[in-house]
């Protein structure tokens, strides 16, 4: 069975503006059945490419082929010198020079499945490391994931005893 392409027409102007605003803020979180999901980089890039094209008011067709990765194809191919999706936007990165993206407290809380107030309390207590950009907290996803693993390990130890 050959999968049929899915075509999404251009969004209404109001939705284009809202989507473009959200993408320029860099606040992109994927939820599946209410659970924050960290996409593999190739999947994240594909989703952001589709969203960026919709945010520019373009219609988009998505299709896949056997043995090849899924492709997001615009109704009209962009010029060869077009900037890649996400160009001009930059996620904050750690001050130690690593390319590890830093999350806002809202993004980190969503990834952990906790309230942003509880997450701020954890950073205040030094339980989850935090970096500041001015007065704004930024948190590495790896630190959130490490805290979650620690919580799961504690829970497992508690159930055994």
JSON list of C-alpha atoms in Angstrom, two decimals:
[
{"chain": "A", "resi": 1, "resn": "UNK", "atom": "CA", "xyz": [0.00, 0.00, 0.00]},
{"chain": "A", "resi": 2, "resn": "UNK", "atom": "CA", "xyz": [1.53, 3.32, -1.09]},
{"chain": "A", "resi": 3, "resn": "UNK", "atom": "CA", "xyz": [0.90, 6.18, 1.34]},
{"chain": "A", "resi": 4, "resn": "UNK", "atom": "CA", "xyz": [-0.84, 9.11, -0.28]},
{"chain": "A", "resi": 5, "resn": "UNK", "atom": "CA", "xyz": [0.62, 12.59, 0.15]},
{"chain": "A", "resi": 6, "resn": "UNK", "atom": "CA", "xyz": [-1.05, 14.90, 2.60]},
{"chain": "A", "resi": 7, "resn": "UNK", "atom": "CA", "xyz": [-1.67, 18.45, 1.40]},
{"chain": "A", "resi": 8, "resn": "UNK", "atom": "CA", "xyz": [-2.32, 21.35, 3.73]},
{"chain": "A", "resi": 9, "resn": "UNK", "atom": "CA", "xyz": [-3.50, 24.57, 2.10]},
{"chain": "A", "resi": 10, "resn": "UNK", "atom": "CA", "xyz": [-2.05, 27.91, 3.14]},
{"chain": "A", "resi": 11, "resn": "UNK", "atom": "CA", "xyz": [-3.31, 29.08, 6.52]},
{"chain": "A", "resi": 12, "resn": "UNK", "atom": "CA", "xyz": [-5.55, 32.13, 6.99]},
{"chain": "A", "resi": 13, "resn": "UNK", "atom": "CA", "xyz": [-3.57, 35.35, 7.55]},
{"chain": "A", "resi": 14, "resn": "UNK", "atom": "CA", "xyz": [-4.37, 35.50, 11.29]},
{"chain": "A", "resi": 15, "resn": "UNK", "atom": "CA", "xyz": [-3.06, 31.95, 11.84]},
{"chain": "A", "resi": 16, "resn": "UNK", "atom": "CA", "xyz": [0.03, 32.70, 9.71]},
{"chain": "A", "resi": 17, "resn": "UNK", "atom": "CA", "xyz": [0.87, 35.66, 11.97]},
{"chain": "A", "resi": 18, "resn": "UNK", "atom": "CA", "xyz": [0.30, 33.64, 15.17]},
{"chain": "A", "resi": 19, "resn": "UNK", "atom": "CA", "xyz": [2.44, 30.74, 13.94]},
{"chain": "A", "resi": 20, "resn": "UNK", "atom": "CA", "xyz": [5.23, 33.02, 12.71]},
{"chain": "A", "resi": 21, "resn": "UNK", "atom": "CA", "xyz": [5.22, 34.81, 16.10]},
{"chain": "A", "resi": 22, "resn": "UNK", "atom": "CA", "xyz": [5.46, 31.50, 18.00]},
{"chain": "A", "resi": 23, "resn": "UNK", "atom": "CA", "xyz": [8.28, 30.22, 15.79]},
{"chain": "A", "resi": 24, "resn": "UNK", "atom": "CA", "xyz": [10.26, 33.46, 16.09]},
{"chain": "A", "resi": 25, "resn": "UNK", "atom": "CA", "xyz": [10.02, 33.19, 19.88]},
{"chain": "A", "resi": 26, "resn": "UNK", "atom": "CA", "xyz": [11.64, 29.76, 19.63]},
{"chain": "A", "resi": 27, "resn": "UNK", "atom": "CA", "xyz": [8.99, 28.29, 21.93]},
{"chain": "A", "resi": 28, "resn": "UNK", "atom": "CA", "xyz": [8.36, 24.96, 20.21]},
{"chain": "A", "resi": 29, "resn": "UNK", "atom": "CA", "xyz": [7.16, 22.01, 22.27]},
{"chain": "A", "resi": 30, "resn": "UNK", "atom": "CA", "xyz": [5.53, 18.91, 20.80]},
{"chain": "A", "resi": 31, "resn": "UNK", "atom": "CA", "xyz": [2.83, 17.22, 22.86]},
{"chain": "A", "resi": 32, "resn": "UNK", "atom": "CA", "xyz": [1.49, 13.77, 22.05]},
{"chain": "A", "resi": 33, "resn": "UNK", "atom": "CA", "xyz": [-1.56, 12.78, 24.10]},
{"chain": "A", "resi": 34, "resn": "UNK", "atom": "CA", "xyz": [-0.66, 15.46, 26.67]},
{"chain": "A", "resi": 35, "resn": "UNK", "atom": "CA", "xyz": [2.95, 14.30, 27.09]},
{"chain": "A", "resi": 36, "resn": "UNK", "atom": "CA", "xyz": [5.88, 16.50, 26.05]},
{"chain": "A", "resi": 37, "resn": "UNK", "atom": "CA", "xyz": [7.91, 14.63, 23.48]},
{"chain": "A", "resi": 38, "resn": "UNK", "atom": "CA", "xyz": [11.53, 15.27, 22.52]},
{"chain": "A", "resi": 39, "resn": "UNK", "atom": "CA", "xyz": [11.81, 14.61, 18.80]},
{"chain": "A", "resi": 40, "resn": "UNK", "atom": "CA", "xyz": [14.93, 13.16, 17.19]},
{"chain": "A", "resi": 41, "resn": "UNK", "atom": "CA", "xyz": [16.80, 15.99, 15.43]},
{"chain": "A", "resi": 42, "resn": "UNK", "atom": "CA", "xyz": [15.76, 14.90, 11.91]},
{"chain": "A", "resi": 43, "resn": "UNK", "atom": "CA", "xyz": [12.08, 14.75, 12.92]},
{"chain": "A", "resi": 44, "resn": "UNK", "atom": "CA", "xyz": [12.34, 18.10, 14.73]},
{"chain": "A", "resi": 45, "resn": "UNK", "atom": "CA", "xyz": [13.91, 19.71, 11.65]},
{"chain": "A", "resi": 46, "resn": "UNK", "atom": "CA", "xyz": [11.16, 18.31, 9.40]},
{"chain": "A", "resi": 47, "resn": "UNK", "atom": "CA", "xyz": [8.38, 19.52, 11.70]},
{"chain": "A", "resi": 48, "resn": "UNK", "atom": "CA", "xyz": [9.97, 22.97, 12.04]},
{"chain": "A", "resi": 49, "resn": "UNK", "atom": "CA", "xyz": [10.41, 23.17, 8.26]},
{"chain": "A", "resi": 50, "resn": "UNK", "atom": "CA", "xyz": [6.72, 22.43, 7.69]},
{"chain": "A", "resi": 51, "resn": "UNK", "atom": "CA", "xyz": [5.71, 24.94, 10.38]},
{"chain": "A", "resi": 52, "resn": "UNK", "atom": "CA", "xyz": [8.06, 27.61, 9.00]},
{"chain": "A", "resi": 53, "resn": "UNK", "atom": "CA", "xyz": [6.58, 27.19, 5.52]},
{"chain": "A", "resi": 54, "resn": "UNK", "atom": "CA", "xyz": [3.03, 27.42, 6.89]},
{"chain": "A", "resi": 55, "resn": "UNK", "atom": "CA", "xyz": [4.16, 30.45, 8.92]},
{"chain": "A", "resi": 56, "resn": "UNK", "atom": "CA", "xyz": [5.22, 32.13, 5.66]},
{"chain": "A", "resi": 57, "resn": "UNK", "atom": "CA", "xyz": [1.76, 31.56, 4.23]},
{"chain": "A", "resi": 58, "resn": "UNK", "atom": "CA", "xyz": [2.79, 28.69, 1.92]},
{"chain": "A", "resi": 59, "resn": "UNK", "atom": "CA", "xyz": [0.77, 25.57, 1.29]},
{"chain": "A", "resi": 60, "resn": "UNK", "atom": "CA", "xyz": [2.61, 22.33, 2.11]},
{"chain": "A", "resi": 61, "resn": "UNK", "atom": "CA", "xyz": [2.46, 18.75, 0.85]},
{"chain": "A", "resi": 62, "resn": "UNK", "atom": "CA", "xyz": [4.02, 15.93, 2.87]},
{"chain": "A", "resi": 63, "resn": "UNK", "atom": "CA", "xyz": [4.74, 12.55, 1.38]},
{"chain": "A", "resi": 64, "resn": "UNK", "atom": "CA", "xyz": [6.99, 9.61, 2.10]},
{"chain": "A", "resi": 65, "resn": "UNK", "atom": "CA", "xyz": [8.59, 6.92, 0.01]},
{"chain": "A", "resi": 66, "resn": "UNK", "atom": "CA", "xyz": [9.70, 3.39, 0.76]},
{"chain": "A", "resi": 67, "resn": "UNK", "atom": "CA", "xyz": [13.26, 3.38, 2.04]},
{"chain": "A", "resi": 68, "resn": "UNK", "atom": "CA", "xyz": [13.57, 7.15, 2.04]},
{"chain": "A", "resi": 69, "resn": "UNK", "atom": "CA", "xyz": [12.95, 9.62, 4.83]},
{"chain": "A", "resi": 70, "resn": "UNK", "atom": "CA", "xyz": [9.68, 11.52, 4.89]},
{"chain": "A", "resi": 71, "resn": "UNK", "atom": "CA", "xyz": [9.92, 14.79, 3.03]},
{"chain": "A", "resi": 72, "resn": "UNK", "atom": "CA", "xyz": [8.11, 18.05, 3.46]},
{"chain": "A", "resi": 73, "resn": "UNK", "atom": "CA", "xyz": [7.64, 19.54, 0.02]},
{"chain": "A", "resi": 74, "resn": "UNK", "atom": "CA", "xyz": [6.17, 22.98, -0.58]},
{"chain": "A", "resi": 75, "resn": "UNK", "atom": "CA", "xyz": [3.61, 23.54, -3.32]},
{"chain": "A", "resi": 76, "resn": "UNK", "atom": "CA", "xyz": [6.33, 25.44, -5.16]},
{"chain": "A", "resi": 77, "resn": "UNK", "atom": "CA", "xyz": [9.98, 24.63, -4.50]},
{"chain": "A", "resi": 78, "resn": "UNK", "atom": "CA", "xyz": [11.89, 27.50, -2.88]},
{"chain": "A", "resi": 79, "resn": "UNK", "atom": "CA", "xyz": [14.75, 29.18, -4.69]},
{"chain": "A", "resi": 80, "resn": "UNK", "atom": "CA", "xyz": [18.09, 27.40, -4.35]},
{"chain": "A", "resi": 81, "resn": "UNK", "atom": "CA", "xyz": [19.51, 30.27, -2.34]},
{"chain": "A", "resi": 82, "resn": "UNK", "atom": "CA", "xyz": [16.57, 30.41, 0.09]},
{"chain": "A", "resi": 83, "resn": "UNK", "atom": "CA", "xyz": [17.52, 30.46, 3.76]},
{"chain": "A", "resi": 84, "resn": "UNK", "atom": "CA", "xyz": [16.91, 27.21, 5.64]},
{"chain": "A", "resi": 85, "resn": "UNK", "atom": "CA", "xyz": [13.95, 26.96, 7.99]},
{"chain": "A", "resi": 86, "resn": "UNK", "atom": "CA", "xyz": [14.71, 28.60, 11.29]},
{"chain": "A", "resi": 87, "resn": "UNK", "atom": "CA", "xyz": [17.34, 30.89, 9.77]},
{"chain": "A", "resi": 88, "resn": "UNK", "atom": "CA", "xyz": [17.50, 34.09, 11.71]},
{"chain": "A", "resi": 89, "resn": "UNK", "atom": "CA", "xyz": [16.19, 32.42, 14.86]},
{"chain": "A", "resi": 90, "resn": "UNK", "atom": "CA", "xyz": [18.59, 31.11, 17.42]},
{"chain": "A", "resi": 91, "resn": "UNK", "atom": "CA", "xyz": [18.04, 29.08, 20.54]},
{"chain": "A", "resi": 92, "resn": "UNK", "atom": "CA", "xyz": [20.03, 30.26, 23.54]},
{"chain": "A", "resi": 93, "resn": "UNK", "atom": "CA", "xyz": [23.02, 28.04, 24.20]},
{"chain": "A", "resi": 94, "resn": "UNK", "atom": "CA", "xyz": [25.04, 27.28, 27.30]},
{"chain": "A", "resi": 95, "resn": "UNK", "atom": "CA", "xyz": [27.72, 29.78, 28.28]},
{"chain": "A", "resi": 96, "resn": "UNK", "atom": "CA", "xyz": [30.38, 27.09, 28.38]},
{"chain": "A", "resi": 97, "resn": "UNK", "atom": "CA", "xyz": [30.38, 27.25, 24.58]},
{"chain": "A", "resi": 98, "resn": "UNK", "atom": "CA", "xyz": [28.49, 24.00, 24.05]},
{"chain": "A", "resi": 99, "resn": "UNK", "atom": "CA", "xyz": [25.70, 23.90, 21.50]},
{"chain": "A", "resi": 100, "resn": "UNK", "atom": "CA", "xyz": [23.35, 22.41, 24.08]},
{"chain": "A", "resi": 101, "resn": "UNK", "atom": "CA", "xyz": [20.11, 24.43, 23.75]},
{"chain": "A", "resi": 102, "resn": "UNK", "atom": "CA", "xyz": [18.79, 26.07, 26.87]},
{"chain": "A", "resi": 103, "resn": "UNK", "atom": "CA", "xyz": [15.09, 26.03, 27.71]},
{"chain": "A", "resi": 104, "resn": "UNK", "atom": "CA", "xyz": [12.89, 28.63, 29.35]},
{"chain": "A", "resi": 105, "resn": "UNK", "atom": "CA", "xyz": [11.30, 27.63, 32.65]},
{"chain": "A", "resi": 106, "resn": "UNK", "atom": "CA", "xyz": [8.01, 27.03, 30.84]},
{"chain": "A", "resi": 107, "resn": "UNK", "atom": "CA", "xyz": [9.65, 24.79, 28.24]},
{"chain": "A", "resi": 108, "resn": "UNK", "atom": "CA", "xyz": [11.61, 22.87, 30.89]},
{"chain": "A", "resi": 109, "resn": "UNK", "atom": "CA", "xyz": [8.51, 22.46, 33.08]},
{"chain": "A", "resi": 110, "resn": "UNK", "atom": "CA", "xyz": [6.52, 21.15, 30.09]},
{"chain": "A", "resi": 111, "resn": "UNK", "atom": "CA", "xyz": [9.31, 18.70, 29.25]},
{"chain": "A", "resi": 112, "resn": "UNK", "atom": "CA", "xyz": [9.32, 17.45, 32.85]},
{"chain": "A", "resi": 113, "resn": "UNK", "atom": "CA", "xyz": [5.54, 17.39, 33.18]},
{"chain": "A", "resi": 114, "resn": "UNK", "atom": "CA", "xyz": [5.56, 19.71, 36.21]},
{"chain": "A", "resi": 115, "resn": "UNK", "atom": "CA", "xyz": [4.37, 23.25, 36.87]},
{"chain": "A", "resi": 116, "resn": "UNK", "atom": "CA", "xyz": [6.74, 26.09, 36.12]},
{"chain": "A", "resi": 117, "resn": "UNK", "atom": "CA", "xyz": [6.39, 27.24, 39.75]},
{"chain": "A", "resi": 118, "resn": "UNK", "atom": "CA", "xyz": [7.62, 23.85, 41.01]},
{"chain": "A", "resi": 119, "resn": "UNK", "atom": "CA", "xyz": [10.47, 23.94, 38.49]},
{"chain": "A", "resi": 120, "resn": "UNK", "atom": "CA", "xyz": [11.50, 27.42, 39.70]},
{"chain": "A", "resi": 121, "resn": "UNK", "atom": "CA", "xyz": [11.49, 26.10, 43.27]},
{"chain": "A", "resi": 122, "resn": "UNK", "atom": "CA", "xyz": [13.76, 23.23, 42.19]},
{"chain": "A", "resi": 123, "resn": "UNK", "atom": "CA", "xyz": [16.19, 25.68, 40.56]},
{"chain": "A", "resi": 124, "resn": "UNK", "atom": "CA", "xyz": [16.10, 27.98, 43.62]},
{"chain": "A", "resi": 125, "resn": "UNK", "atom": "CA", "xyz": [16.99, 24.99, 45.81]},
{"chain": "A", "resi": 126, "resn": "UNK", "atom": "CA", "xyz": [19.86, 24.06, 43.47]},
{"chain": "A", "resi": 127, "resn": "UNK", "atom": "CA", "xyz": [18.28, 20.70, 42.65]},
{"chain": "A", "resi": 128, "resn": "UNK", "atom": "CA", "xyz": [18.17, 21.49, 38.93]},
{"chain": "A", "resi": 129, "resn": "UNK", "atom": "CA", "xyz": [21.04, 23.65, 37.64]},
{"chain": "A", "resi": 130, "resn": "UNK", "atom": "CA", "xyz": [20.11, 26.95, 36.02]},
{"chain": "A", "resi": 131, "resn": "UNK", "atom": "CA", "xyz": [21.85, 29.65, 34.00]},
{"chain": "A", "resi": 132, "resn": "UNK", "atom": "CA", "xyz": [20.64, 33.21, 33.88]},
{"chain": "A", "resi": 133, "resn": "UNK", "atom": "CA", "xyz": [20.33, 35.52, 30.88]},
{"chain": "A", "resi": 134, "resn": "UNK", "atom": "CA", "xyz": [19.81, 38.78, 32.67]},
{"chain": "A", "resi": 135, "resn": "UNK", "atom": "CA", "xyz": [16.96, 37.92, 35.02]},
{"chain": "A", "resi": 136, "resn": "UNK", "atom": "CA", "xyz": [15.70, 35.05, 32.85]},
{"chain": "A", "resi": 137, "resn": "UNK", "atom": "CA", "xyz": [16.39, 31.46, 33.87]},
{"chain": "A", "resi": 138, "resn": "UNK", "atom": "CA", "xyz": [17.59, 29.01, 31.25]},
{"chain": "A", "resi": 139, "resn": "UNK", "atom": "CA", "xyz": [17.79, 25.27, 31.88]},
{"chain": "A", "resi": 140, "resn": "UNK", "atom": "CA", "xyz": [19.47, 22.48, 29.92]},
{"chain": "A", "resi": 141, "resn": "UNK", "atom": "CA", "xyz": [17.12, 19.71, 28.77]},
{"chain": "A", "resi": 142, "resn": "UNK", "atom": "CA", "xyz": [19.80, 17.20, 29.82]},
{"chain": "A", "resi": 143, "resn": "UNK", "atom": "CA", "xyz": [19.56, 18.52, 33.41]},
{"chain": "A", "resi": 144, "resn": "UNK", "atom": "CA", "xyz": [15.77, 18.12, 33.37]},
{"chain": "A", "resi": 145, "resn": "UNK", "atom": "CA", "xyz": [16.12, 14.59, 32.00]},
{"chain": "A", "resi": 146, "resn": "UNK", "atom": "CA", "xyz": [18.72, 13.73, 34.67]},
{"chain": "A", "resi": 147, "resn": "UNK", "atom": "CA", "xyz": [16.36, 14.98, 37.40]},
{"chain": "A", "resi": 148, "resn": "UNK", "atom": "CA", "xyz": [13.50, 12.92, 35.94]},
{"chain": "A", "resi": 149, "resn": "UNK", "atom": "CA", "xyz": [15.68, 9.79, 35.87]},
{"chain": "A", "resi": 150, "resn": "UNK", "atom": "CA", "xyz": [16.66, 10.42, 39.50]},
{"chain": "A", "resi": 151, "resn": "UNK", "atom": "CA", "xyz": [12.98, 10.74, 40.46]},
{"chain": "A", "resi": 152, "resn": "UNK", "atom": "CA", "xyz": [12.15, 7.49, 38.67]},
{"chain": "A", "resi": 153, "resn": "UNK", "atom": "CA", "xyz": [15.04, 5.71, 40.41]},
{"chain": "A", "resi": 154, "resn": "UNK", "atom": "CA", "xyz": [13.85, 6.98, 43.82]},
{"chain": "A", "resi": 155, "resn": "UNK", "atom": "CA", "xyz": [10.33, 5.83, 43.03]},
{"chain": "A", "resi": 156, "resn": "UNK", "atom": "CA", "xyz": [11.57, 2.39, 41.99]},
{"chain": "A", "resi": 157, "resn": "UNK", "atom": "CA", "xyz": [13.63, 2.08, 45.20]},
{"chain": "A", "resi": 158, "resn": "UNK", "atom": "CA", "xyz": [10.59, 3.08, 47.25]},
{"chain": "A", "resi": 159, "resn": "UNK", "atom": "CA", "xyz": [8.42, 0.42, 45.60]},
{"chain": "A", "resi": 160, "resn": "UNK", "atom": "CA", "xyz": [11.02, -2.30, 46.27]},
{"chain": "A", "resi": 161, "resn": "UNK", "atom": "CA", "xyz": [11.27, -1.59, 50.01]}
]
